[in-house]
C-alpha positions as YAML, in Angstrom:
chain: A
units: angstrom
residues:
- id: 1
  name: UNK
  ca: [-11.47, -11.67, -21.36]
- id: 2
  name: UNK
  ca: [-10.39, -8.03, -21.74]
- id: 3
  name: UNK
  ca: [-11.85, -7.74, -25.34]
- id: 4
  name: UNK
  ca: [-14.83, -9.54, -25.01]
- id: 5
  name: UNK
  ca: [-15.70, -7.54, -22.00]
- id: 6
  name: UNK
  ca: [-15.44, -4.13, -23.81]
- id: 7
  name: UNK
  ca: [-16.97, -5.65, -26.95]
- id: 8
  name: UNK
  ca: [-20.21, -6.55, -24.52]
- id: 9
  name: UNK
  ca: [-20.01, -3.41, -23.09]
- id: 10
  name: UNK
  ca: [-19.96, -1.22, -26.33]
- id: 11
  name: UNK
  ca: [-23.15, -3.35, -27.52]
- id: 12
  name: UNK
  ca: [-24.58, -3.18, -24.48]
- id: 13
  name: UNK
  ca: [-24.65, 0.78, -24.66]
- id: 14
  name: UNK
  ca: [-25.20, 0.82, -28.55]
- id: 15
  name: UNK
  ca: [-28.25, -0.77, -27.46]
- id: 16
  name: UNK
  ca: [-29.42, 1.02, -24.73]
- id: 17
  name: UNK
  ca: [-27.80, 4.01, -24.15]
- id: 18
  name: UNK
  ca: [-30.57, 6.94, -23.33]
- id: 19
  name: UNK
  ca: [-32.61, 4.93, -20.74]
- id: 20
  name: UNK
  ca: [-33.45, 7.10, -17.85]
- id: 21
  name: UNK
  ca: [-35.44, 4.97, -15.41]
- id: 22
  name: UNK
  ca: [-34.45, 3.62, -12.36]
- id: 23
  name: UNK
  ca: [-33.31, 0.24, -14.43]
- id: 24
  name: UNK
  ca: [-32.82, -0.08, -18.01]
- id: 25
  name: UNK
  ca: [-36.14, 1.07, -19.27]
- id: 26
  name: UNK
  ca: [-37.29, 4.82, -18.99]
- id: 27
  name: UNK
  ca: [-38.74, 7.41, -15.97]
- id: 28
  name: UNK
  ca: [-37.21, 9.08, -13.78]
- id: 29
  name: UNK
  ca: [-34.15, 7.95, -11.20]
- id: 30
  name: UNK
  ca: [-34.93, 7.70, -8.07]
- id: 31
  name: UNK
  ca: [-32.35, 5.83, -6.42]
- id: 32
  name: UNK
  ca: [-28.85, 4.46, -7.42]
- id: 33
  name: UNK
  ca: [-26.41, 1.54, -5.95]
- id: 34
  name: UNK
  ca: [-22.99, 2.25, -4.56]
- id: 35
  name: UNK
  ca: [-20.36, -0.48, -4.12]
- id: 36
  name: UNK
  ca: [-17.35, -0.23, -1.89]
- id: 37
  name: UNK
  ca: [-15.03, -2.48, 0.43]
- id: 38
  name: UNK
  ca: [-15.87, -0.13, 3.88]
- id: 39
  name: UNK
  ca: [-17.24, -3.45, 6.02]
- id: 40
  name: UNK
  ca: [-15.86, -2.12, 9.10]
- id: 41
  name: UNK
  ca: [-19.70, -1.05, 11.00]
- id: 42
  name: UNK
  ca: [-18.67, 2.67, 12.07]
- id: 43
  name: UNK
  ca: [-16.63, 3.28, 8.50]
- id: 44
  name: UNK
  ca: [-19.58, 1.71, 6.54]
- id: 45
  name: UNK
  ca: [-22.17, 4.19, 8.99]
- id: 46
  name: UNK
  ca: [-20.31, 7.11, 8.07]
- id: 47
  name: UNK
  ca: [-20.03, 6.67, 4.66]
- id: 48
  name: UNK
  ca: [-23.71, 5.38, 4.43]
- id: 49
  name: UNK
  ca: [-24.74, 9.11, 6.22]
- id: 50
  name: UNK
  ca: [-21.92, 10.94, 3.58]
- id: 51
  name: UNK
  ca: [-23.28, 8.92, 0.55]
- id: 52
  name: UNK
  ca: [-27.07, 9.42, 1.81]
- id: 53
  name: UNK
  ca: [-26.42, 13.45, 1.95]
- id: 54
  name: UNK
  ca: [-24.78, 13.57, -1.57]
- id: 55
  name: UNK
  ca: [-27.65, 11.81, -2.53]
- id: 56
  name: UNK
  ca: [-30.33, 14.03, -1.54]
- id: 57
  name: UNK
  ca: [-28.23, 16.81, -3.22]
- id: 58
  name: UNK
  ca: [-28.55, 15.26, -6.44]
- id: 59
  name: UNK
  ca: [-32.24, 14.23, -5.62]
- id: 60
  name: UNK
  ca: [-31.90, 10.29, -5.41]
- id: 61
  name: UNK
  ca: [-31.37, 7.60, -2.85]
- id: 62
  name: UNK
  ca: [-28.46, 5.51, -2.48]
- id: 63
  name: UNK
  ca: [-28.40, 1.74, -2.14]
- id: 64
  name: UNK
  ca: [-25.12, 1.03, -0.53]
- id: 65
  name: UNK
  ca: [-23.36, -2.12, -0.09]
- id: 66
  name: UNK
  ca: [-20.24, -3.07, 1.08]
- id: 67
  name: UNK
  ca: [-18.13, -5.98, 0.52]
- id: 68
  name: UNK
  ca: [-14.74, -7.38, 1.95]
- id: 69
  name: UNK
  ca: [-11.64, -6.00, 0.24]
- id: 70
  name: UNK
  ca: [-10.36, -8.84, -1.23]
- id: 71
  name: UNK
  ca: [-14.34, -9.72, -3.06]
- id: 72
  name: UNK
  ca: [-14.54, -6.58, -4.59]
- id: 73
  name: UNK
  ca: [-12.29, -6.88, -8.00]
- id: 74
  name: UNK
  ca: [-13.58, -10.37, -8.49]
- id: 75
  name: UNK
  ca: [-17.14, -9.05, -7.90]
- id: 76
  name: UNK
  ca: [-16.57, -6.11, -10.19]
- id: 77
  name: UNK
  ca: [-15.38, -8.37, -13.05]
- id: 78
  name: UNK
  ca: [-18.13, -10.72, -12.76]
- id: 79
  name: UNK
  ca: [-20.54, -7.53, -12.63]
- id: 80
  name: UNK
  ca: [-19.07, -6.03, -15.45]
- id: 81
  name: UNK
  ca: [-19.29, -9.26, -17.61]
- id: 82
  name: UNK
  ca: [-23.16, -9.80, -16.52]
- id: 83
  name: UNK
  ca: [-23.75, -6.41, -17.07]
- id: 84
  name: UNK
  ca: [-24.48, -5.99, -13.66]
- id: 85
  name: UNK
  ca: [-22.06, -3.31, -12.38]
- id: 86
  name: UNK
  ca: [-23.05, -0.54, -9.34]
- id: 87
  name: UNK
  ca: [-23.85, 3.25, -10.65]
- id: 88
  name: UNK
  ca: [-21.07, 4.27, -8.44]
- id: 89
  name: UNK
  ca: [-17.98, 2.27, -7.90]
- id: 90
  name: UNK
  ca: [-15.36, 2.53, -5.42]
- id: 91
  name: UNK
  ca: [-12.31, 0.91, -6.23]
- id: 92
  name: UNK
  ca: [-8.44, 0.59, -4.32]
- id: 93
  name: UNK
  ca: [-6.20, 3.13, -6.70]
- id: 94
  name: UNK
  ca: [-4.19, 0.20, -7.48]
- id: 95
  name: UNK
  ca: [-6.86, -1.44, -9.23]
- id: 96
  name: UNK
  ca: [-8.47, 1.25, -11.55]
- id: 97
  name: UNK
  ca: [-6.11, 0.06, -14.18]
- id: 98
  name: UNK
  ca: [-7.01, -3.25, -14.04]
- id: 99
  name: UNK
  ca: [-11.07, -2.17, -14.70]
- id: 100
  name: UNK
  ca: [-10.65, 0.55, -16.61]
- id: 101
  name: UNK
  ca: [-8.89, -1.63, -19.20]
- id: 102
  name: UNK
  ca: [-11.71, -3.76, -18.98]
- id: 103
  name: UNK
  ca: [-13.56, -0.77, -20.73]
- id: 104
  name: UNK
  ca: [-16.34, -0.90, -17.69]
- id: 105
  name: UNK
  ca: [-15.60, 2.80, -16.67]
- id: 106
  name: UNK
  ca: [-16.85, 5.87, -17.86]
- id: 107
  name: UNK
  ca: [-14.22, 8.96, -18.35]
- id: 108
  name: UNK
  ca: [-15.59, 11.72, -15.80]
- id: 109
  name: UNK
  ca: [-14.86, 14.20, -17.90]
- id: 110
  name: UNK
  ca: [-18.00, 13.56, -19.85]
- id: 111
  name: UNK
  ca: [-19.87, 14.72, -16.77]
- id: 112
  name: UNK
  ca: [-17.45, 18.06, -16.01]
- id: 113
  name: UNK
  ca: [-16.69, 17.25, -12.66]
- id: 114
  name: UNK
  ca: [-14.49, 19.69, -11.16]
- id: 115
  name: UNK
  ca: [-10.90, 18.26, -10.77]
- id: 116
  name: UNK
  ca: [-9.49, 21.94, -10.20]
- id: 117
  name: UNK
  ca: [-6.68, 21.84, -7.31]
- id: 118
  name: UNK
  ca: [-5.92, 18.33, -7.40]
- id: 119
  name: UNK
  ca: [-2.42, 17.12, -7.14]
- id: 120
  name: UNK
  ca: [-0.87, 16.00, -10.38]
- id: 121
  name: UNK
  ca: [-0.36, 12.88, -8.62]
- id: 122
  name: UNK
  ca: [-3.54, 12.27, -7.02]
- id: 123
  name: UNK
  ca: [-4.99, 12.50, -10.75]
- id: 124
  name: UNK
  ca: [-2.98, 10.11, -11.80]
- id: 125
  name: UNK
  ca: [-3.87, 7.59, -9.67]
- id: 126
  name: UNK
  ca: [-7.61, 7.67, -10.91]
- id: 127
  name: UNK
  ca: [-5.93, 7.95, -14.85]
- id: 128
  name: UNK
  ca: [-6.20, 5.15, -17.63]
- id: 129
  name: UNK
  ca: [-4.69, 6.13, -20.71]
- id: 130
  name: UNK
  ca: [-4.94, 9.85, -20.79]
- id: 131
  name: UNK
  ca: [-8.01, 10.30, -19.13]
- id: 132
  name: UNK
  ca: [-9.58, 10.47, -15.88]
- id: 133
  name: UNK
  ca: [-11.61, 7.54, -14.80]
- id: 134
  name: UNK
  ca: [-11.73, 8.21, -11.38]
- id: 135
  name: UNK
  ca: [-11.44, 10.66, -8.00]
- id: 136
  name: UNK
  ca: [-10.53, 10.11, -4.80]
- id: 137
  name: UNK
  ca: [-11.77, 12.26, -2.00]
- id: 138
  name: UNK
  ca: [-8.86, 11.92, 0.40]
- id: 139
  name: UNK
  ca: [-5.52, 9.66, -0.18]
- id: 140
  name: UNK
  ca: [-2.84, 8.39, 2.20]
- id: 141
  name: UNK
  ca: [0.61, 7.29, 2.71]
- id: 142
  name: UNK
  ca: [2.76, 5.62, 5.75]
- id: 143
  name: UNK
  ca: [5.25, 7.51, 8.21]
- id: 144
  name: UNK
  ca: [6.93, 6.16, 11.13]
- id: 145
  name: UNK
  ca: [5.09, 6.17, 14.72]
- id: 146
  name: UNK
  ca: [7.30, 6.14, 17.56]
- id: 147
  name: UNK
  ca: [6.47, 5.46, 21.43]
- id: 148
  name: UNK
  ca: [7.57, 8.87, 22.83]
- id: 149
  name: UNK
  ca: [7.46, 7.56, 26.80]
- id: 150
  name: UNK
  ca: [9.86, 4.67, 25.40]
- id: 151
  name: UNK
  ca: [11.99, 7.42, 22.92]
- id: 152
  name: UNK
  ca: [12.54, 9.71, 26.33]
- id: 153
  name: UNK
  ca: [13.42, 7.14, 28.52]
- id: 154
  name: UNK
  ca: [16.18, 5.48, 26.00]
- id: 155
  name: UNK
  ca: [17.77, 8.78, 25.28]
- id: 156
  name: UNK
  ca: [16.98, 8.60, 21.62]
- id: 157
  name: UNK
  ca: [15.94, 11.02, 19.02]
- id: 158
  name: UNK
  ca: [13.31, 10.30, 16.54]
- id: 159
  name: UNK
  ca: [14.98, 8.64, 13.67]
- id: 160
  name: UNK
  ca: [15.52, 10.28, 10.19]
- id: 161
  name: UNK
  ca: [18.34, 8.03, 8.34]
- id: 162
  name: UNK
  ca: [18.45, 4.80, 8.10]
- id: 163
  name: UNK
  ca: [21.55, 4.63, 10.12]
- id: 164
  name: UNK
  ca: [19.56, 6.15, 12.94]
- id: 165
  name: UNK
  ca: [16.77, 4.10, 12.73]
- id: 166
  name: UNK
  ca: [19.02, 1.18, 13.08]
- id: 167
  name: UNK
  ca: [20.74, 2.77, 16.14]
- id: 168
  name: UNK
  ca: [17.45, 3.44, 17.73]
- id: 169
  name: UNK
  ca: [15.63, 0.40, 17.16]
- id: 170
  name: UNK
  ca: [18.59, -1.34, 18.83]
- id: 171
  name: UNK
  ca: [18.49, 1.36, 21.77]
- id: 172
  name: UNK
  ca: [14.76, 0.67, 22.00]
- id: 173
  name: UNK
  ca: [14.63, -3.18, 21.99]
- id: 174
  name: UNK
  ca: [14.49, -4.72, 25.41]
- id: 175
  name: UNK
  ca: [12.73, -7.74, 27.21]
- id: 176
  name: UNK
  ca: [9.67, -8.17, 25.79]
- id: 177
  name: UNK
  ca: [9.82, -5.16, 23.33]
- id: 178
  name: UNK
  ca: [11.14, -4.85, 19.99]
- id: 179
  name: UNK
  ca: [12.44, -1.23, 18.55]
- id: 180
  name: UNK
  ca: [11.04, -1.37, 15.19]
- id: 181
  name: UNK
  ca: [8.13, -3.36, 13.08]
- id: 182
  name: UNK
  ca: [6.90, -3.44, 10.13]
- id: 183
  name: UNK
  ca: [4.22, -5.29, 7.61]
- id: 184
  name: UNK
  ca: [6.59, -8.33, 6.28]
- id: 185
  name: UNK
  ca: [3.75, -10.54, 5.39]
- id: 186
  name: UNK
  ca: [3.04, -12.41, 1.98]
- id: 187
  name: UNK
  ca: [0.48, -10.08, 0.69]
- id: 188
  name: UNK
  ca: [0.76, -6.69, -0.87]
- id: 189
  name: UNK
  ca: [0.75, -4.64, 1.94]
- id: 190
  name: UNK
  ca: [4.04, -5.66, 2.87]
- id: 191
  name: UNK
  ca: [5.17, -4.45, -0.72]
- id: 192
  name: UNK
  ca: [3.22, -1.47, -0.05]
- id: 193
  name: UNK
  ca: [5.51, -0.90, 2.99]
- id: 194
  name: UNK
  ca: [8.68, -1.27, 1.55]
- id: 195
  name: UNK
  ca: [8.20, 1.10, -1.18]
- id: 196
  name: UNK
  ca: [9.33, 4.17, 0.72]
- id: 197
  name: UNK
  ca: [12.44, 2.08, 1.24]
- id: 198
  name: UNK
  ca: [13.05, 1.32, -2.12]
- id: 199
  name: UNK
  ca: [12.04, 4.72, -3.97]
- id: 200
  name: UNK
  ca: [13.67, 6.67, -1.25]
- id: 201
  name: UNK
  ca: [16.97, 4.89, -2.03]
- id: 202
  name: UNK
  ca: [16.56, 5.75, -5.61]
- id: 203
  name: UNK
  ca: [15.02, 2.14, -6.80]
- id: 204
  name: UNK
  ca: [12.13, 1.58, -8.97]
- id: 205
  name: UNK
  ca: [9.33, -1.07, -9.20]
- id: 206
  name: UNK
  ca: [10.07, -1.56, -12.85]
- id: 207
  name: UNK
  ca: [14.08, -2.80, -12.39]
- id: 208
  name: UNK
  ca: [13.97, -5.03, -8.96]
- id: 209
  name: UNK
  ca: [17.33, -6.40, -9.23]
- id: 210
  name: UNK
  ca: [19.45, -3.49, -8.42]
- id: 211
  name: UNK
  ca: [21.67, -2.49, -5.63]
- id: 212
  name: UNK
  ca: [19.51, 0.37, -4.55]
- id: 213
  name: UNK
  ca: [16.57, -2.21, -3.92]
- id: 214
  name: UNK
  ca: [18.92, -4.96, -2.54]
- id: 215
  name: UNK
  ca: [20.14, -2.14, -0.17]
- id: 216
  name: UNK
  ca: [16.73, -1.28, 0.69]
- id: 217
  name: UNK
  ca: [15.97, -4.83, 1.45]
- id: 218
  name: UNK
  ca: [18.92, -5.34, 3.35]
- id: 219
  name: UNK
  ca: [17.88, -3.14, 5.82]
- id: 220
  name: UNK
  ca: [15.20, -4.89, 6.87]
- id: 221
  name: UNK
  ca: [17.31, -7.99, 6.94]
- id: 222
  name: UNK
  ca: [19.55, -6.58, 9.16]
- id: 223
  name: UNK
  ca: [16.79, -5.22, 11.96]
- id: 224
  name: UNK
  ca: [15.77, -8.70, 12.18]
- id: 225
  name: UNK
  ca: [19.03, -10.21, 12.21]
- id: 226
  name: UNK
  ca: [19.87, -7.66, 14.82]
- id: 227
  name: UNK
  ca: [16.98, -8.54, 16.83]
- id: 228
  name: UNK
  ca: [15.80, -5.01, 16.37]
- id: 229
  name: UNK
  ca: [12.64, -6.28, 14.88]
- id: 230
  name: UNK
  ca: [10.38, -9.81, 15.45]
- id: 231
  name: UNK
  ca: [10.92, -12.24, 12.89]
- id: 232
  name: UNK
  ca: [7.59, -12.66, 13.25]
- id: 233
  name: UNK
  ca: [6.82, -9.52, 11.21]
- id: 234
  name: UNK
  ca: [6.78, -12.30, 8.48]
- id: 235
  name: UNK
  ca: [2.92, -12.80, 9.27]
- id: 236
  name: UNK
  ca: [1.92, -9.32, 10.59]
- id: 237
  name: UNK
  ca: [-0.42, -7.29, 8.69]
- id: 238
  name: UNK
  ca: [-0.62, -3.65, 9.03]
- id: 239
  name: UNK
  ca: [-3.18, -4.07, 11.72]
- id: 240
  name: UNK
  ca: [-0.96, -6.77, 13.49]
- id: 241
  name: UNK
  ca: [1.84, -4.45, 13.41]
- id: 242
  name: UNK
  ca: [-0.35, -1.45, 15.13]
- id: 243
  name: UNK
  ca: [-1.28, -4.04, 17.90]
- id: 244
  name: UNK
  ca: [1.86, -4.67, 18.79]
- id: 245
  name: UNK
  ca: [2.80, -0.64, 19.06]
- id: 246
  name: UNK
  ca: [-0.67, -0.25, 21.01]
- id: 247
  name: UNK
  ca: [0.29, -2.86, 23.36]
- id: 248
  name: UNK
  ca: [3.76, -1.69, 23.84]
- id: 249
  name: UNK
  ca: [5.73, -4.58, 22.06]
- id: 250
  name: UNK
  ca: [7.42, -2.34, 20.25]
- id: 251
  name: UNK
  ca: [8.80, 1.41, 20.05]
- id: 252
  name: UNK
  ca: [8.49, 2.47, 16.29]
- id: 253
  name: UNK
  ca: [6.10, 0.86, 13.35]
- id: 254
  name: UNK
  ca: [5.72, 1.92, 9.58]
- id: 255
  name: UNK
  ca: [2.04, 2.46, 9.66]
- id: 256
  name: UNK
  ca: [-0.70, 5.04, 8.00]
- id: 257
  name: UNK
  ca: [-2.91, 7.22, 9.26]
- id: 258
  name: UNK
  ca: [-6.34, 5.50, 9.73]
- id: 259
  name: UNK
  ca: [-4.39, 3.95, 12.72]
- id: 260
  name: UNK
  ca: [-4.71, 7.18, 14.44]
- id: 261
  name: UNK
  ca: [-8.12, 6.81, 15.64]
- id: 262
  name: UNK
  ca: [-7.63, 3.53, 17.09]
- id: 263
  name: UNK
  ca: [-4.22, 4.91, 18.80]
- id: 264
  name: UNK
  ca: [-6.40, 7.74, 20.18]
- id: 265
  name: UNK
  ca: [-8.39, 5.26, 22.27]
- id: 266
  name: UNK
  ca: [-5.95, 4.74, 24.67]
- id: 267
  name: UNK
  ca: [-5.17, 8.04, 26.61]
- id: 268
  name: UNK
  ca: [-1.86, 6.57, 28.38]
- id: 269
  name: UNK
  ca: [-0.61, 5.92, 25.14]
- id: 270
  name: UNK
  ca: [1.56, 9.29, 24.00]
- id: 271
  name: UNK
  ca: [3.05, 8.40, 20.30]
- id: 272
  name: UNK
  ca: [3.95, 11.03, 17.63]
- id: 273
  name: UNK
  ca: [4.83, 10.61, 14.05]
- id: 274
  name: UNK
  ca: [7.66, 11.60, 11.52]
- id: 275
  name: UNK
  ca: [8.48, 10.70, 7.77]
- id: 276
  name: UNK
  ca: [9.95, 7.34, 6.78]
- id: 277
  name: UNK
  ca: [13.58, 7.40, 7.30]
- id: 278
  name: UNK
  ca: [15.48, 8.03, 4.43]
- id: 279
  name: UNK
  ca: [19.30, 6.52, 3.04]
- id: 280
  name: UNK
  ca: [21.26, 9.44, 3.71]
- id: 281
  name: UNK
  ca: [20.40, 13.18, 5.46]
- id: 282
  name: UNK
  ca: [18.87, 15.66, 2.77]
- id: 283
  name: UNK
  ca: [16.99, 13.04, 1.24]
- id: 284
  name: UNK
  ca: [13.12, 13.38, 1.05]
- id: 285
  name: UNK
  ca: [10.96, 10.42, 1.31]
- id: 286
  name: UNK
  ca: [9.32, 8.89, -1.24]
- id: 287
  name: UNK
  ca: [6.03, 6.89, 0.04]
- id: 288
  name: UNK
  ca: [3.43, 5.24, -1.94]
- id: 289
  name: UNK
  ca: [0.24, 7.29, -2.55]
- id: 290
  name: UNK
  ca: [-2.92, 5.07, -1.22]
- id: 291
  name: UNK
  ca: [-6.60, 5.89, -0.97]
- id: 292
  name: UNK
  ca: [-9.59, 4.49, -3.22]
- id: 293
  name: UNK
  ca: [-11.00, 5.85, -6.05]
- id: 294
  name: UNK
  ca: [-14.50, 6.32, -6.95]
- id: 295
  name: UNK
  ca: [-15.76, 5.52, -10.31]
- id: 296
  name: UNK
  ca: [-18.94, 6.04, -12.52]
- id: 297
  name: UNK
  ca: [-19.06, 2.38, -14.83]
- id: 298
  name: UNK
  ca: [-21.22, 2.14, -18.13]
- id: 299
  name: UNK
  ca: [-24.51, 1.22, -17.85]
- id: 300
  name: UNK
  ca: [-27.82, 1.10, -19.98]
- id: 301
  name: UNK
  ca: [-29.10, 4.40, -18.61]
- id: 302
  name: UNK
  ca: [-27.47, 7.78, -19.21]
- id: 303
  name: UNK
  ca: [-29.62, 9.19, -16.74]
- id: 304
  name: UNK
  ca: [-28.51, 7.06, -13.96]
- id: 305
  name: UNK
  ca: [-24.42, 7.64, -14.72]
- id: 306
  name: UNK
  ca: [-25.32, 11.31, -14.67]
- id: 307
  name: UNK
  ca: [-26.78, 11.11, -10.95]
- id: 308
  name: UNK
  ca: [-24.09, 8.66, -10.08]
- id: 309
  name: UNK
  ca: [-21.40, 11.51, -11.42]
- id: 310
  name: UNK
  ca: [-23.53, 14.07, -9.12]
- id: 311
  name: UNK
  ca: [-23.23, 12.55, -6.21]
- id: 312
  name: UNK
  ca: [-19.34, 11.87, -6.75]
- id: 313
  name: UNK
  ca: [-19.30, 15.62, -7.68]
- id: 314
  name: UNK
  ca: [-20.57, 16.12, -4.51]
- id: 315
  name: UNK
  ca: [-18.33, 13.36, -2.53]
- id: 316
  name: UNK
  ca: [-14.92, 15.19, -3.92]
- id: 317
  name: UNK
  ca: [-15.87, 19.05, -3.44]
- id: 318
  name: UNK
  ca: [-14.10, 20.78, -1.10]
- id: 319
  name: UNK
  ca: [-16.45, 20.80, 2.15]
- id: 320
  name: UNK
  ca: [-17.12, 17.26, 1.78]
- id: 321
  name: UNK
  ca: [-13.56, 15.80, 1.27]
- id: 322
  name: UNK
  ca: [-12.58, 17.72, 4.53]
- id: 323
  name: UNK
  ca: [-15.39, 16.13, 6.59]
- id: 324
  name: UNK
  ca: [-14.33, 12.54, 5.01]
- id: 325
  name: UNK
  ca: [-11.01, 13.27, 6.11]
- id: 326
  name: UNK
  ca: [-11.66, 14.11, 9.58]
- id: 327
  name: UNK
  ca: [-13.57, 10.92, 10.04]
- id: 328
  name: UNK
  ca: [-10.81, 9.16, 8.91]
- id: 329
  name: UNK
  ca: [-8.04, 10.03, 9.60]
- id: 330
  name: UNK
  ca: [-6.87, 10.86, 5.83]
- id: 331
  name: UNK
  ca: [-5.52, 13.44, 3.46]
- id: 332
  name: UNK
  ca: [-7.99, 15.70, 1.20]
- id: 333
  name: UNK
  ca: [-7.11, 15.45, -2.23]
- id: 334
  name: UNK
  ca: [-7.35, 19.19, -3.12]
- id: 335
  name: UNK
  ca: [-3.95, 20.54, -2.32]
- id: 336
  name: UNK
  ca: [-5.44, 23.85, -0.50]
- id: 337
  name: UNK
  ca: [-7.88, 21.86, 1.53]
- id: 338
  name: UNK
  ca: [-5.12, 19.29, 2.78]
- id: 339
  name: UNK
  ca: [-2.80, 22.66, 3.81]
- id: 340
  name: UNK
  ca: [-5.69, 23.73, 5.92]
- id: 341
  name: UNK
  ca: [-6.61, 20.34, 7.43]
- id: 342
  name: UNK
  ca: [-2.58, 20.26, 8.43]
- id: 343
  name: UNK
  ca: [-2.78, 23.57, 9.79]
- id: 344
  name: UNK
  ca: [-6.10, 22.57, 11.73]
- id: 345
  name: UNK
  ca: [-4.56, 19.06, 13.11]
- id: 346
  name: UNK
  ca: [-0.50, 19.08, 13.54]
- id: 347
  name: UNK
  ca: [-0.65, 15.26, 13.69]
- id: 348
  name: UNK
  ca: [-1.55, 15.00, 10.03]
- id: 349
  name: UNK
  ca: [0.94, 17.22, 8.76]
- id: 350
  name: UNK
  ca: [3.58, 14.68, 8.31]
- id: 351
  name: UNK
  ca: [1.03, 12.93, 5.98]
- id: 352
  name: UNK
  ca: [0.25, 15.84, 4.39]
- id: 353
  name: UNK
  ca: [3.96, 16.69, 3.47]
- id: 354
  name: UNK
  ca: [4.83, 13.04, 2.09]
- id: 355
  name: UNK
  ca: [1.60, 13.03, 0.02]
- id: 356
  name: UNK
  ca: [3.02, 15.83, -1.80]
- id: 357
  name: UNK
  ca: [5.91, 13.66, -3.11]
- id: 358
  name: UNK
  ca: [3.92, 10.49, -2.68]
- id: 359
  name: UNK
  ca: [3.87, 8.14, -6.17]
- id: 360
  name: UNK
  ca: [1.02, 5.76, -7.33]
- id: 361
  name: UNK
  ca: [1.75, 2.48, -7.69]
- id: 362
  name: UNK
  ca: [0.52, 1.97, -11.09]
- id: 363
  name: UNK
  ca: [2.00, 4.88, -12.85]
- id: 364
  name: UNK
  ca: [4.61, 3.44, -14.00]
- id: 365
  name: UNK
  ca: [3.72, -0.27, -14.83]
- id: 366
  name: UNK
  ca: [0.13, 0.26, -14.99]
- id: 367
  name: UNK
  ca: [-1.97, -3.27, -15.56]
- id: 368
  name: UNK
  ca: [1.69, -4.98, -14.68]
- id: 369
  name: UNK
  ca: [2.22, -3.66, -11.05]
- id: 370
  name: UNK
  ca: [0.37, -6.72, -9.00]
- id: 371
  name: UNK
  ca: [3.09, -8.69, -10.40]
- id: 372
  name: UNK
  ca: [5.41, -6.29, -9.46]
- id: 373
  name: UNK
  ca: [3.97, -6.53, -5.95]
- id: 374
  name: UNK
  ca: [4.11, -10.09, -5.95]
- id: 375
  name: UNK
  ca: [7.52, -10.52, -6.77]
- id: 376
  name: UNK
  ca: [8.21, -7.62, -3.87]
- id: 377
  name: UNK
  ca: [6.31, -9.65, -1.25]
- id: 378
  name: UNK
  ca: [7.85, -12.57, -2.17]
- id: 379
  name: UNK
  ca: [11.58, -11.22, -1.79]
- id: 380
  name: UNK
  ca: [10.46, -9.47, 1.63]
- id: 381
  name: UNK
  ca: [9.74, -12.97, 2.62]
- id: 382
  name: UNK
  ca: [12.56, -15.14, 1.46]
- id: 383
  name: UNK
  ca: [15.25, -12.69, 2.43]
- id: 384
  name: UNK
  ca: [13.60, -12.19, 5.89]
- id: 385
  name: UNK
  ca: [13.44, -15.54, 6.41]
- id: 386
  name: UNK
  ca: [17.19, -16.06, 5.85]
- id: 387
  name: UNK
  ca: [16.23, -18.39, 2.74]
- id: 388
  name: UNK
  ca: [18.20, -15.70, 0.42]
- id: 389
  name: UNK
  ca: [20.74, -12.94, 0.39]
- id: 390
  name: UNK
  ca: [18.54, -9.58, -0.37]
- id: 391
  name: UNK
  ca: [20.19, -9.59, -3.74]
- id: 392
  name: UNK
  ca: [19.31, -12.97, -4.65]
- id: 393
  name: UNK
  ca: [15.43, -13.03, -3.72]
- id: 394
  name: UNK
  ca: [15.62, -9.61, -5.64]
- id: 395
  name: UNK
  ca: [16.86, -11.44, -8.77]
- id: 396
  name: UNK
  ca: [13.79, -13.59, -8.61]
- id: 397
  name: UNK
  ca: [11.61, -10.81, -7.83]
- id: 398
  name: UNK
  ca: [12.39, -9.19, -10.88]
- id: 399
  name: UNK
  ca: [11.57, -12.76, -12.88]
- id: 400
  name: UNK
  ca: [7.98, -12.96, -11.24]
- id: 401
  name: UNK
  ca: [7.38, -9.24, -12.19]
- id: 402
  name: UNK
  ca: [8.12, -9.74, -16.31]
- id: 403
  name: UNK
  ca: [6.66, -13.27, -15.89]
- id: 404
  name: UNK
  ca: [10.28, -15.07, -17.15]
...
């Protein structure tokens, strides 16, 4: 399918390149289409406003469509085959490799978009085979959220190491409350949440059946078996984990900054945020780099591609990325802007610092990452359910990852 799709796109460009109209024909470009997965009403409205503003800068109207996250990639693959891709396309950075491999995207250097000041990791998230195909206005990662009042009442310090995490979670567990919560569901979300523990312990997504990986998974198993973490995490999404924390049913959780807006709605909830605990004191946590990249697909009209690129350049300039980061509680992708944001909002400083050393999920495995992610969350399910030891579960995870 990949080779056929690339050939179709190449033939399309050969036969139709140079069109300047609103469609495949000629004429002035007055509008462009945009596709993303921001279906939340307030988030969609915020992006509507920003895209419209950047559209005005580029001299076009923006037709903005959002689809559910799970529907985006299948829709993009269908549209690529039928040559009906939008002019500007948002993708989760972990999906960029898969779409770029089809030949559906244009390299951004052809448009002269400014990429100065982006960290290497963030540029890597939008890179396929040495060329940048996507840019992120902002990024995200995960950290440890904790209930300040609960920790103070129990006389517990914010944990920095795995040993401290286990002790704190135990001390904070009581009737109607667990000390710790993670997303352990059978989805890529749990793989994402497990990566800081895997990577910070020297584990690697390309080799899951190692002692380092087993030690990381054993930590989660110990938390469940001790009662410090509910076995229900096997079905909890990141949103569910947030709900447990907000309701006072867990004292600590792993989650991302996108939860902050909802946490701030409860004036009585006093919470703090700290780096994900590491195996031993002195280590730096290594967290996954999240966020979405914006891309310019190939189309029959170079003029439409140029306009889409102008909108993308607007979204990723320093002013707009700071505005977007403040709206969505995320980290601006340009290092200098992120540093300024951390000074303005100390709550975000932990995330800004973590992004400096964050890794891209697809950096090593590329299009093979989804198989590794499937192996990871399958192992999490098996180990937390007590069906296999971490070593056994991760041995099977490696087979899933490699297709053996």
